[in-house]
Coordinates of C-alpha atoms in Angstrom, one line a residue:
M1 CA -9.3 -113.7 -35.8
E2 CA -6.5 -116.6 -35.1
D3 CA -3.4 -114.9 -33.6
W4 CA -1.3 -116.0 -36.8
M5 CA -3.7 -113.9 -39.2
P6 CA -2.5 -111.1 -40.8
P7 CA -4.0 -107.8 -40.4
S8 CA -7.4 -107.9 -42.3
D9 CA -6.7 -104.3 -44.2
L10 CA -3.0 -106.1 -45.0
A11 CA -4.9 -109.0 -46.0
A12 CA -7.7 -107.6 -48.0
A13 CA -5.2 -105.7 -49.8
V14 CA -3.2 -108.5 -50.9
A15 CA -6.5 -110.4 -52.3
A16 CA -7.5 -107.8 -54.0
E17 CA -4.5 -108.6 -56.5
G18 CA -7.0 -111.3 -57.6
L19 CA -4.8 -114.3 -56.5
C20 CA -6.1 -117.8 -55.8
D21 CA -5.9 -119.0 -52.2
R22 CA -2.7 -120.9 -52.7
C23 CA -1.0 -117.5 -53.8
L24 CA -2.6 -115.5 -51.2
G25 CA -1.4 -118.3 -48.5
R26 CA 2.0 -118.2 -49.6
M27 CA 2.1 -114.6 -49.6
F28 CA 1.9 -114.9 -45.7
A29 CA 3.4 -118.4 -45.7
K30 CA 5.6 -117.9 -42.4
L31 CA 2.4 -116.9 -40.6
G32 CA 0.9 -119.8 -38.6
T33 CA 2.4 -124.0 -39.4
G34 CA 0.4 -126.9 -39.8
M35 CA -1.4 -126.0 -43.0
T36 CA -0.5 -125.8 -46.6
N37 CA -0.6 -122.7 -48.5
D38 CA -3.7 -123.0 -50.2
V39 CA -5.5 -123.6 -46.5
R40 CA -3.7 -120.5 -45.0
G41 CA -5.4 -118.7 -48.1
A42 CA -8.8 -120.0 -47.6
L43 CA -8.6 -119.3 -44.2
I44 CA -7.4 -115.7 -44.6
R45 CA -9.7 -115.2 -47.5
E46 CA -12.8 -116.4 -45.4
S47 CA -11.7 -114.0 -42.3
I48 CA -12.1 -111.0 -44.8
G49 CA -15.1 -112.3 -46.6
S50 CA -12.9 -111.8 -50.2
A51 CA -14.3 -113.6 -53.2
K52 CA -12.9 -116.8 -54.1
V53 CA -10.6 -117.0 -57.1
E54 CA -10.1 -120.2 -58.9
E55 CA -6.6 -121.5 -59.8
E56 CA -6.9 -120.8 -63.6
D57 CA -7.9 -117.4 -63.5
C58 CA -4.8 -116.4 -60.6
P59 CA -2.8 -113.9 -62.3
L60 CA 0.2 -114.9 -60.4
C61 CA 0.3 -119.0 -60.7
G62 CA -2.2 -119.2 -63.7
G63 CA -3.4 -122.6 -62.4
T64 CA 0.4 -124.1 -62.6
F65 CA -0.4 -126.2 -59.4
L66 CA -3.0 -127.6 -61.2
D67 CA -0.7 -129.8 -63.6
M68 CA 1.3 -131.3 -60.3
D69 CA 0.7 -134.5 -61.2
L70 CA 2.3 -134.0 -64.7
F71 CA 5.4 -132.3 -63.4
A72 CA 5.9 -135.2 -60.9
D73 CA 5.3 -138.3 -63.4
A74 CA 7.9 -136.1 -65.7
V75 CA 10.6 -135.6 -62.9
A76 CA 10.2 -139.5 -61.6
E77 CA 10.6 -140.8 -65.5
E78 CA 14.3 -138.7 -65.4
V79 CA 14.9 -139.4 -62.1
T80 CA 14.8 -143.1 -62.4
A81 CA 16.8 -143.5 -65.6
V82 CA 19.8 -142.3 -63.8
E83 CA 21.7 -144.2 -60.9
S84 CA 21.6 -141.9 -57.6
D85 CA 21.4 -142.9 -54.1
N86 CA 19.3 -139.2 -53.5
F87 CA 17.9 -136.8 -55.5
L88 CA 16.5 -132.9 -54.9
V89 CA 13.9 -130.9 -57.4
G90 CA 14.3 -127.8 -58.5
S91 CA 12.2 -125.5 -60.7
K92 CA 12.0 -122.9 -63.5
A93 CA 8.9 -120.5 -62.9
D94 CA 7.5 -118.0 -65.9
P95 CA 9.7 -115.3 -65.3
A96 CA 6.3 -112.6 -65.5
A97 CA 4.9 -114.9 -62.7
L98 CA 8.6 -114.2 -60.8
A99 CA 8.6 -110.4 -61.4
L100 CA 4.9 -110.2 -60.6
E101 CA 5.5 -111.9 -57.2
K102 CA 8.3 -109.5 -56.5
E103 CA 6.1 -106.4 -57.1
I104 CA 3.7 -107.7 -54.8
W105 CA 6.1 -108.2 -52.2
Q106 CA 7.3 -105.0 -52.5
R107 CA 4.0 -103.3 -53.1
H108 CA 2.7 -104.4 -50.0
S109 CA 6.0 -104.1 -47.8
L110 CA 5.4 -108.3 -47.2
D111 CA 7.9 -109.9 -45.1
A112 CA 6.5 -113.4 -44.7
F113 CA 6.2 -114.6 -48.1
E114 CA 7.6 -117.7 -49.6
S115 CA 8.5 -117.7 -53.2
I116 CA 6.6 -119.5 -55.7
K117 CA 9.5 -121.6 -56.7
T118 CA 10.3 -123.0 -53.3
E119 CA 6.6 -124.4 -53.3
L120 CA 6.9 -125.7 -56.8
N121 CA 10.1 -127.6 -55.7
R122 CA 8.4 -128.8 -52.3
E123 CA 5.4 -129.8 -53.8
I124 CA 6.4 -131.5 -57.1
G125 CA 9.4 -133.2 -55.1
K126 CA 6.4 -134.7 -52.5
A127 CA 4.4 -135.7 -55.3
A128 CA 7.5 -137.5 -56.9
L129 CA 8.6 -139.0 -54.0
P130 CA 6.7 -141.8 -54.2
M131 CA 7.7 -143.0 -57.5
I132 CA 11.2 -142.2 -57.3
H133 CA 12.0 -144.3 -53.9
R134 CA 15.3 -142.4 -53.2
P135 CA 15.6 -140.0 -50.5
V136 CA 15.4 -136.4 -50.8
E137 CA 19.0 -134.7 -50.0
F138 CA 19.2 -131.0 -49.7
K139 CA 22.6 -130.4 -49.1
T140 CA 24.6 -132.5 -51.1
P141 CA 22.2 -134.1 -53.8
Q142 CA 23.7 -136.6 -56.5
C143 CA 20.7 -135.8 -58.6
V144 CA 18.7 -132.2 -59.0
A145 CA 16.1 -132.8 -61.5
C146 CA 14.7 -129.2 -62.4
I147 CA 11.9 -129.0 -64.3
D148 CA 10.8 -125.8 -66.5
T149 CA 6.9 -125.4 -65.5
R150 CA 6.1 -123.8 -68.4
F151 CA 6.7 -126.8 -70.8
A152 CA 7.2 -129.8 -68.6
E153 CA 10.8 -130.5 -69.4
V154 CA 13.3 -131.5 -66.9
S155 CA 16.9 -131.2 -67.4
L156 CA 19.3 -133.5 -65.2
D157 CA 22.4 -132.0 -63.1
L158 CA 24.6 -135.2 -62.0
S159 CA 26.7 -134.4 -59.1
P160 CA 30.6 -135.9 -60.5
I161 CA 32.4 -139.0 -59.7
F162 CA 35.4 -138.7 -58.2
I163 CA 38.0 -141.8 -58.6
K164 CA 41.2 -141.5 -56.8
G165 CA 44.3 -144.2 -57.7
R166 CA 48.0 -144.1 -59.3
Y167 CA 49.3 -144.3 -62.6
L168 CA 52.3 -145.9 -64.1
K169 CA 53.3 -144.2 -67.4
F170 CA 55.4 -146.4 -69.7
S171 CA 56.1 -144.4 -72.9
R172 CA 58.3 -141.7 -73.6
E173 CA 55.3 -140.4 -76.1
I174 CA 52.2 -139.2 -74.5
P175 CA 51.4 -136.3 -72.2
Q176 CA 49.9 -137.0 -68.7
T177 CA 46.6 -134.7 -70.1
I178 CA 45.1 -134.0 -72.9
W179 CA 47.0 -131.7 -75.0
P180 CA 45.1 -129.3 -77.4
C181 CA 46.9 -128.5 -81.3
R182 CA 49.1 -125.6 -81.0
V183 CA 48.0 -124.6 -84.5
C184 CA 44.1 -124.7 -84.2
H185 CA 43.8 -124.9 -80.4
G186 CA 41.5 -127.9 -80.6
K187 CA 39.4 -127.1 -83.5
G188 CA 41.1 -129.7 -86.0
C189 CA 43.7 -128.8 -88.9
S190 CA 45.8 -130.4 -91.3
R191 CA 48.7 -130.4 -88.7
C192 CA 46.6 -132.4 -85.9
N193 CA 44.7 -134.3 -88.9
G194 CA 41.8 -133.0 -87.4
T195 CA 41.7 -134.4 -83.9
G196 CA 42.7 -131.0 -82.4
K197 CA 45.4 -132.8 -80.2
M198 CA 49.1 -132.3 -80.2
Y199 CA 49.1 -136.3 -78.8
Q200 CA 46.8 -138.8 -80.3
T201 CA 46.5 -140.2 -76.4
S202 CA 47.3 -139.4 -72.9
V203 CA 47.3 -140.7 -69.8
Q204 CA 44.0 -139.3 -69.0
E205 CA 42.3 -140.6 -72.1
I206 CA 43.5 -144.0 -71.9
I207 CA 41.4 -144.8 -68.3
G208 CA 39.1 -141.4 -69.0
D209 CA 37.3 -142.4 -72.2
I210 CA 36.6 -145.7 -70.9
A211 CA 35.5 -144.7 -67.6
L212 CA 33.3 -142.4 -69.6
R213 CA 31.8 -145.2 -71.4
M214 CA 31.3 -147.1 -68.0
F215 CA 29.8 -144.3 -65.9
D216 CA 27.8 -142.7 -69.2
G217 CA 29.3 -139.1 -68.6
K218 CA 29.6 -136.3 -70.2
E219 CA 33.2 -134.9 -69.7
H220 CA 36.5 -136.7 -68.0
F221 CA 39.1 -134.4 -66.2
F222 CA 42.7 -135.7 -64.7
H223 CA 44.2 -134.2 -61.8
G224 CA 47.7 -134.9 -60.8
M225 CA 50.3 -134.6 -58.2
G226 CA 52.2 -132.7 -60.5
R227 CA 53.2 -134.3 -64.1
E228 CA 56.3 -135.5 -65.8
D229 CA 57.7 -134.6 -69.2
I230 CA 56.2 -136.2 -72.1
D231 CA 59.7 -138.0 -72.5
A232 CA 59.8 -139.3 -69.1
R233 CA 58.2 -142.6 -67.7
C234 CA 56.9 -142.6 -64.4
L235 CA 57.3 -145.7 -62.5
G236 CA 57.9 -147.6 -58.9
E237 CA 54.2 -147.6 -57.1
G238 CA 53.2 -144.4 -59.5
R239 CA 51.7 -141.5 -59.4
P240 CA 48.6 -140.2 -57.4
F241 CA 45.7 -138.8 -59.5
V242 CA 42.2 -138.3 -59.0
L243 CA 39.8 -139.1 -62.2
E244 CA 36.5 -136.8 -62.6
I245 CA 33.7 -137.8 -64.3
S246 CA 30.7 -135.4 -65.1
Q247 CA 27.7 -135.7 -65.5
P248 CA 27.8 -139.4 -64.9
R249 CA 24.2 -141.5 -65.6
K250 CA 25.6 -144.4 -63.8
R251 CA 27.3 -144.4 -60.3
K252 CA 27.8 -147.8 -59.5
V253 CA 30.7 -149.1 -61.5
D254 CA 33.3 -151.7 -60.2
L255 CA 36.4 -150.0 -60.4
E256 CA 38.1 -153.7 -60.8
E257 CA 36.8 -153.7 -64.0
L258 CA 37.6 -150.0 -64.9
A259 CA 41.1 -150.9 -64.0
H260 CA 41.5 -153.8 -65.8
A261 CA 40.1 -152.7 -69.1
A262 CA 42.5 -149.6 -68.6
N263 CA 45.2 -151.9 -68.1
Q264 CA 45.1 -153.4 -71.6
S265 CA 47.1 -150.4 -72.8
E266 CA 51.0 -150.8 -73.1
L267 CA 51.0 -147.0 -72.5
A268 CA 50.0 -146.8 -69.2
N269 CA 48.8 -148.7 -66.1
Y270 CA 46.2 -147.7 -63.2
L271 CA 46.7 -149.1 -59.5
R272 CA 44.8 -149.0 -56.0
L273 CA 41.1 -147.2 -57.6
E274 CA 38.7 -146.1 -55.4
Y275 CA 35.9 -143.9 -55.0
T276 CA 36.7 -140.4 -53.2
D277 CA 35.6 -136.8 -53.1
R278 CA 36.1 -133.3 -54.4
A279 CA 38.1 -132.4 -51.1
E280 CA 40.5 -135.2 -52.9
V281 CA 41.1 -132.8 -55.7
K282 CA 42.6 -130.0 -54.1
R283 CA 44.8 -132.4 -51.8
T284 CA 46.4 -134.1 -54.8
K285 CA 47.1 -130.9 -56.5
T286 CA 48.2 -128.9 -53.2
A287 CA 50.4 -131.9 -52.4
E288 CA 54.4 -130.8 -52.5
P289 CA 56.0 -134.5 -52.1
T290 CA 59.3 -135.1 -52.9
K291 CA 60.3 -137.1 -56.1
T292 CA 62.9 -139.5 -56.6
Y293 CA 64.5 -139.8 -60.4
R294 CA 66.9 -141.9 -62.3
V295 CA 68.3 -140.3 -65.3
L296 CA 70.4 -141.5 -67.7
V297 CA 73.5 -138.6 -68.6
K298 CA 75.8 -138.4 -71.7
A299 CA 78.5 -136.2 -71.0
D300 CA 80.5 -134.0 -73.6
G301 CA 83.9 -136.2 -73.6
K302 CA 84.8 -138.7 -71.3
V303 CA 84.4 -138.9 -67.5
N304 CA 86.1 -140.2 -64.7
K305 CA 84.3 -142.6 -62.6
E306 CA 85.7 -141.1 -58.9
E307 CA 85.0 -137.6 -60.2
V308 CA 81.5 -138.8 -61.0
I309 CA 80.7 -140.2 -57.7
N310 CA 82.5 -137.6 -55.6
A311 CA 80.4 -134.9 -57.7
A312 CA 77.1 -136.8 -56.8
L313 CA 78.1 -136.9 -53.2
S314 CA 78.6 -133.1 -53.0
F315 CA 75.2 -132.2 -53.5
R316 CA 73.1 -133.4 -50.4
N317 CA 70.8 -130.8 -49.1
V318 CA 72.1 -128.4 -51.7
H319 CA 70.0 -125.3 -52.9
L320 CA 69.7 -124.3 -56.2
D321 CA 68.5 -121.2 -57.8
Q322 CA 66.6 -122.3 -60.8
R323 CA 65.5 -119.8 -63.5
T324 CA 62.6 -121.1 -65.5
P325 CA 64.2 -123.2 -68.3
R326 CA 64.4 -122.0 -71.4
R327 CA 62.5 -125.1 -72.8
V328 CA 59.5 -124.0 -70.7
E329 CA 59.7 -120.3 -71.3
H330 CA 56.6 -119.6 -73.2
R331 CA 54.2 -120.8 -70.6
R332 CA 55.8 -120.3 -67.6
A333 CA 56.4 -116.9 -65.9
D334 CA 60.3 -116.0 -65.9
L335 CA 60.9 -116.7 -62.4
V336 CA 64.3 -117.7 -60.2
R337 CA 63.1 -120.4 -57.9
D338 CA 64.8 -122.0 -54.7
R339 CA 64.7 -125.6 -55.4
E340 CA 66.4 -128.3 -53.0
I341 CA 68.3 -131.3 -54.1
L342 CA 68.0 -133.9 -50.8
W343 CA 71.0 -136.5 -52.5
V344 CA 72.2 -137.9 -55.6
E345 CA 73.8 -141.3 -55.9
A346 CA 75.8 -142.1 -59.6
E347 CA 76.9 -145.1 -61.1
V348 CA 79.1 -144.8 -64.2
L349 CA 78.2 -147.0 -67.5
G350 CA 80.7 -145.8 -69.9
D351 CA 83.1 -143.3 -71.0
D352 CA 80.8 -140.8 -71.1
T353 CA 77.6 -142.2 -69.9
F354 CA 76.4 -142.5 -66.5
S355 CA 73.3 -142.6 -64.5
L356 CA 72.1 -140.4 -61.4
T357 CA 69.6 -141.1 -59.3
L358 CA 68.5 -138.5 -57.0
E359 CA 65.6 -137.1 -54.8
T360 CA 64.5 -133.5 -55.0
Q361 CA 62.3 -130.8 -53.5
S362 CA 59.1 -130.8 -55.5
G363 CA 59.0 -128.3 -58.8
T364 CA 62.6 -129.3 -59.4
Y365 CA 64.0 -129.2 -62.7
V366 CA 66.1 -132.4 -63.2
K367 CA 67.3 -131.9 -66.8
E368 CA 68.1 -128.2 -66.0
F369 CA 70.2 -129.2 -62.7
V370 CA 71.9 -131.9 -64.9
S371 CA 72.8 -129.6 -67.8
G372 CA 72.9 -126.0 -65.7
D373 CA 70.7 -124.7 -68.7
E374 CA 73.5 -122.2 -69.8
G375 CA 73.5 -120.7 -66.3
R376 CA 70.2 -120.4 -65.8
C377 CA 70.6 -123.5 -63.0
V378 CA 73.2 -122.7 -60.3
P379 CA 75.1 -124.8 -58.8
S380 CA 74.5 -127.9 -61.4
F381 CA 76.2 -131.1 -61.8
S382 CA 77.6 -130.0 -65.2
G383 CA 79.5 -127.2 -62.6
A384 CA 80.5 -129.8 -60.3
L385 CA 81.7 -132.1 -62.8
G386 CA 83.6 -130.0 -64.9
V387 CA 82.4 -131.7 -67.9
Q388 CA 78.9 -130.1 -69.7
C389 CA 76.3 -132.8 -69.7
R390 CA 72.6 -133.4 -70.8
V391 CA 70.0 -135.9 -69.7
T392 CA 68.9 -138.9 -72.2
E393 CA 66.3 -140.3 -70.3
L394 CA 64.3 -139.7 -67.5
D395 CA 62.0 -141.9 -64.9
V396 CA 60.0 -140.8 -61.8
I397 CA 60.7 -143.7 -59.7
A398 CA 59.0 -142.7 -56.6
I399 CA 56.7 -139.8 -55.7
N400 CA 57.3 -139.7 -51.9
E401 CA 54.0 -138.2 -50.9
G402 CA 52.7 -138.1 -47.0
F403 CA 49.0 -139.5 -47.6
K404 CA 47.7 -142.6 -49.6

């Protein structure tokens, strides 16, 4: 008997389960090298003098492997219908077969076995490979074709596309991302005219809907480096973002064409688009850049130009205690946050109006810094000036982040 052979009494006990050569060999798959499971099983059967069992009569596989060409054709048809640089085959086996397989392992205390799913994945992949003309990728496949071997039905799991860039927001009437209707929570009602949304479009949808069509994807997600209020514009070089497209059947889209199509909008523009990976989402979401704003301010009464300028100059590297603003306390925890104003510059425009340009720590509520928010922000510009003020317009003019 060859060195790799299992003990004859164990081999005979397992063969007595009525297994075909392939399934018998799979029970000892880690013994011996350079042979397939059916060859291994035939050699084991010969060594113990067991009668041959046809695959279609096997209680474990039931002849599943006889349909290998059918499975490979089904996988190849689905995979070649989508764009990908590589692929991987997965499978769903009959639950009864998986349960019986586990019983056999446990009943005979086997430790050198291979799962029927592993063999199906490997053999279907090998049979399909010549028809697909793409390499197999085990770690990060772009396309996973999972075949249900009971019905020869294939489902595809396609890795997402990630596109990074910057956006400019020109409108003071759209949000950054899709905003579900507060009344129906996205189901559609009279408040939202059946759309399920508070606002009919967003920075996300303007580019996302176009990208979804171009990539033939299922859904889009938008990951911004922070966000501005709906009534704020985002100007300058824009705000960094990552657009994610799920289940894309196409992967080779010209991003210049995508930007050109999206930039037909008068509400927002998109710059410096390039392909990236999932790690960029985390970098974007966790970045804490300083922000530069320009705000138009109206005071409750006339203001003195010199006093406005002096008040602005007094805020250099000044820390604020900012309690969660009243306007967002319904969706944010009621906390007092330490935030820093790096510098402020002022320009008086009229008796009761002036503009401020300021750089702040990430997460600073600028409107509340100006108004004081009824004492919830200390110190405040209103407090320093001695006149109650409020922001009438706000623009983000720079996101001072450290990576492109």
